[in-house]
């Protein structure tokens, strides 16, 4: 199992006696979901795949929420386009076996938005620079923002304060 790539709570195994719909739904549950059965956010890769596959393959794939808070994609009940179904099957096989990320751009945008959300939650007061400036300072200073397998973000206190100081200094320099 690749790190953070499957949650035993919502993913189910692919078995030889499955039909096409069951097998595709099983692959979808391995590579794309928004939250797991315990209500936790999906890792960034899986959440990005969820968003991008829904965008590119709707109405073939649809959102499905379980009674236990899982938000997953499933194949729509009535599919009449075998060409799109075959394309989705090929995409899912590649995601399962080759490279687990479907859309690099969407992944980057989601990773950035989760980082900014974390920074907004952690800022001490309104005198701190805007979250986007602190995020940029993290990247420019090569400081670490760790994206956890549970979808959360972590920045050490030392790196966070260094990024705030750098963002303040940059804003002051730009103002002069």
PDB file of C-alpha atoms in Angstrom, residues 53-124:
ATOM      1  CA  UNK A  53     -12.329  13.118 -11.730  1.00  0.00           C
ATOM      2  CA  UNK A  54     -15.733  14.550 -10.810  1.00  0.00           C
ATOM      3  CA  UNK A  55     -14.998  17.582 -12.984  1.00  0.00           C
ATOM      4  CA  UNK A  56     -13.795  15.555 -15.991  1.00  0.00           C
ATOM      5  CA  UNK A  57     -16.081  12.524 -15.827  1.00  0.00           C
ATOM      6  CA  UNK A  58     -19.436  13.924 -14.654  1.00  0.00           C
ATOM      7  CA  UNK A  59     -22.165  12.753 -15.203  1.00  0.00           C
ATOM      8  CA  UNK A  60     -20.525   9.317 -15.510  1.00  0.00           C
ATOM      9  CA  UNK A  61     -19.223   9.566 -11.946  1.00  0.00           C
ATOM     10  CA  UNK A  62     -21.352  11.085  -9.204  1.00  0.00           C
ATOM     11  CA  UNK A  63     -20.820  12.051  -5.596  1.00  0.00           C
ATOM     12  CA  UNK A  64     -22.043   9.645  -2.967  1.00  0.00           C
ATOM     13  CA  UNK A  65     -22.210  10.264   0.769  1.00  0.00           C
ATOM     14  CA  UNK A  66     -22.577   7.387   3.181  1.00  0.00           C
ATOM     15  CA  UNK A  67     -24.317   7.470   6.530  1.00  0.00           C
ATOM     16  CA  UNK A  68     -20.854   7.485   8.136  1.00  0.00           C
ATOM     17  CA  UNK A  69     -19.735  10.782   6.542  1.00  0.00           C
ATOM     18  CA  UNK A  70     -17.659   9.251   3.747  1.00  0.00           C
ATOM     19  CA  UNK A  71     -17.781  11.243   0.514  1.00  0.00           C
ATOM     20  CA  UNK A  72     -16.816   9.097  -2.430  1.00  0.00           C
ATOM     21  CA  UNK A  73     -17.363   8.851  -6.168  1.00  0.00           C
ATOM     22  CA  UNK A  74     -19.381   6.077  -7.741  1.00  0.00           C
ATOM     23  CA  UNK A  75     -20.385   5.180 -11.278  1.00  0.00           C
ATOM     24  CA  UNK A  76     -23.780   6.701 -12.105  1.00  0.00           C
ATOM     25  CA  UNK A  77     -26.706   4.259 -12.145  1.00  0.00           C
ATOM     26  CA  UNK A  78     -27.387   4.628 -15.882  1.00  0.00           C
ATOM     27  CA  UNK A  79     -24.384   4.763 -18.182  1.00  0.00           C
ATOM     28  CA  UNK A  80     -24.959   4.829 -21.919  1.00  0.00           C
ATOM     29  CA  UNK A  81     -21.506   5.907 -23.139  1.00  0.00           C
ATOM     30  CA  UNK A  82     -19.166   2.917 -23.280  1.00  0.00           C
ATOM     31  CA  UNK A  83     -16.361   5.032 -24.812  1.00  0.00           C
ATOM     32  CA  UNK A  84     -16.243   7.330 -21.767  1.00  0.00           C
ATOM     33  CA  UNK A  85     -16.558   4.333 -19.446  1.00  0.00           C
ATOM     34  CA  UNK A  86     -13.568   2.699 -21.176  1.00  0.00           C
ATOM     35  CA  UNK A  87     -11.587   5.941 -20.859  1.00  0.00           C
ATOM     36  CA  UNK A  88     -12.412   6.152 -17.145  1.00  0.00           C
ATOM     37  CA  UNK A  89     -11.396   2.511 -16.655  1.00  0.00           C
ATOM     38  CA  UNK A  90      -8.031   3.188 -18.330  1.00  0.00           C
ATOM     39  CA  UNK A  91      -7.509   6.295 -16.184  1.00  0.00           C
ATOM     40  CA  UNK A  92      -8.323   4.434 -12.968  1.00  0.00           C
ATOM     41  CA  UNK A  93      -5.987   1.569 -13.849  1.00  0.00           C
ATOM     42  CA  UNK A  94      -3.164   4.084 -14.397  1.00  0.00           C
ATOM     43  CA  UNK A  95      -3.955   5.808 -11.092  1.00  0.00           C
ATOM     44  CA  UNK A  96      -3.937   2.480  -9.244  1.00  0.00           C
ATOM     45  CA  UNK A  97      -0.810   1.071 -10.861  1.00  0.00           C
ATOM     46  CA  UNK A  98       1.385   3.827 -12.290  1.00  0.00           C
ATOM     47  CA  UNK A  99       1.112   7.326 -10.880  1.00  0.00           C
ATOM     48  CA  UNK A 100      -1.475   8.143  -8.183  1.00  0.00           C
ATOM     49  CA  UNK A 101      -2.117  11.783  -9.131  1.00  0.00           C
ATOM     50  CA  UNK A 102      -4.676  12.656 -11.815  1.00  0.00           C
ATOM     51  CA  UNK A 103      -4.274  16.441 -12.165  1.00  0.00           C
ATOM     52  CA  UNK A 104      -1.071  18.225 -11.066  1.00  0.00           C
ATOM     53  CA  UNK A 105      -2.620  21.713 -11.294  1.00  0.00           C
ATOM     54  CA  UNK A 106      -5.623  20.812  -9.152  1.00  0.00           C
ATOM     55  CA  UNK A 107      -3.312  19.148  -6.624  1.00  0.00           C
ATOM     56  CA  UNK A 108      -1.169  22.282  -6.346  1.00  0.00           C
ATOM     57  CA  UNK A 109      -4.230  24.496  -5.896  1.00  0.00           C
ATOM     58  CA  UNK A 110      -5.691  22.224  -3.207  1.00  0.00           C
ATOM     59  CA  UNK A 111      -2.353  21.932  -1.413  1.00  0.00           C
ATOM     60  CA  UNK A 112      -2.027  25.738  -1.373  1.00  0.00           C
ATOM     61  CA  UNK A 113      -5.608  26.275  -0.172  1.00  0.00           C
ATOM     62  CA  UNK A 114      -5.137  23.776   2.670  1.00  0.00           C
ATOM     63  CA  UNK A 115      -1.896  25.488   3.665  1.00  0.00           C
ATOM     64  CA  UNK A 116      -3.542  28.923   3.686  1.00  0.00           C
ATOM     65  CA  UNK A 117      -6.473  27.537   5.684  1.00  0.00           C
ATOM     66  CA  UNK A 118      -4.029  26.156   8.280  1.00  0.00           C
ATOM     67  CA  UNK A 119      -2.132  29.447   8.465  1.00  0.00           C
ATOM     68  CA  UNK A 120      -5.372  31.405   8.909  1.00  0.00           C
ATOM     69  CA  UNK A 121      -6.306  29.131  11.810  1.00  0.00           C
ATOM     70  CA  UNK A 122      -2.856  29.495  13.423  1.00  0.00           C
ATOM     71  CA  UNK A 123      -2.239  33.229  13.040  1.00  0.00           C
ATOM     72  CA  UNK A 124      -1.961  34.776  16.495  1.00  0.00           C
TER      73      UNK A 124
END
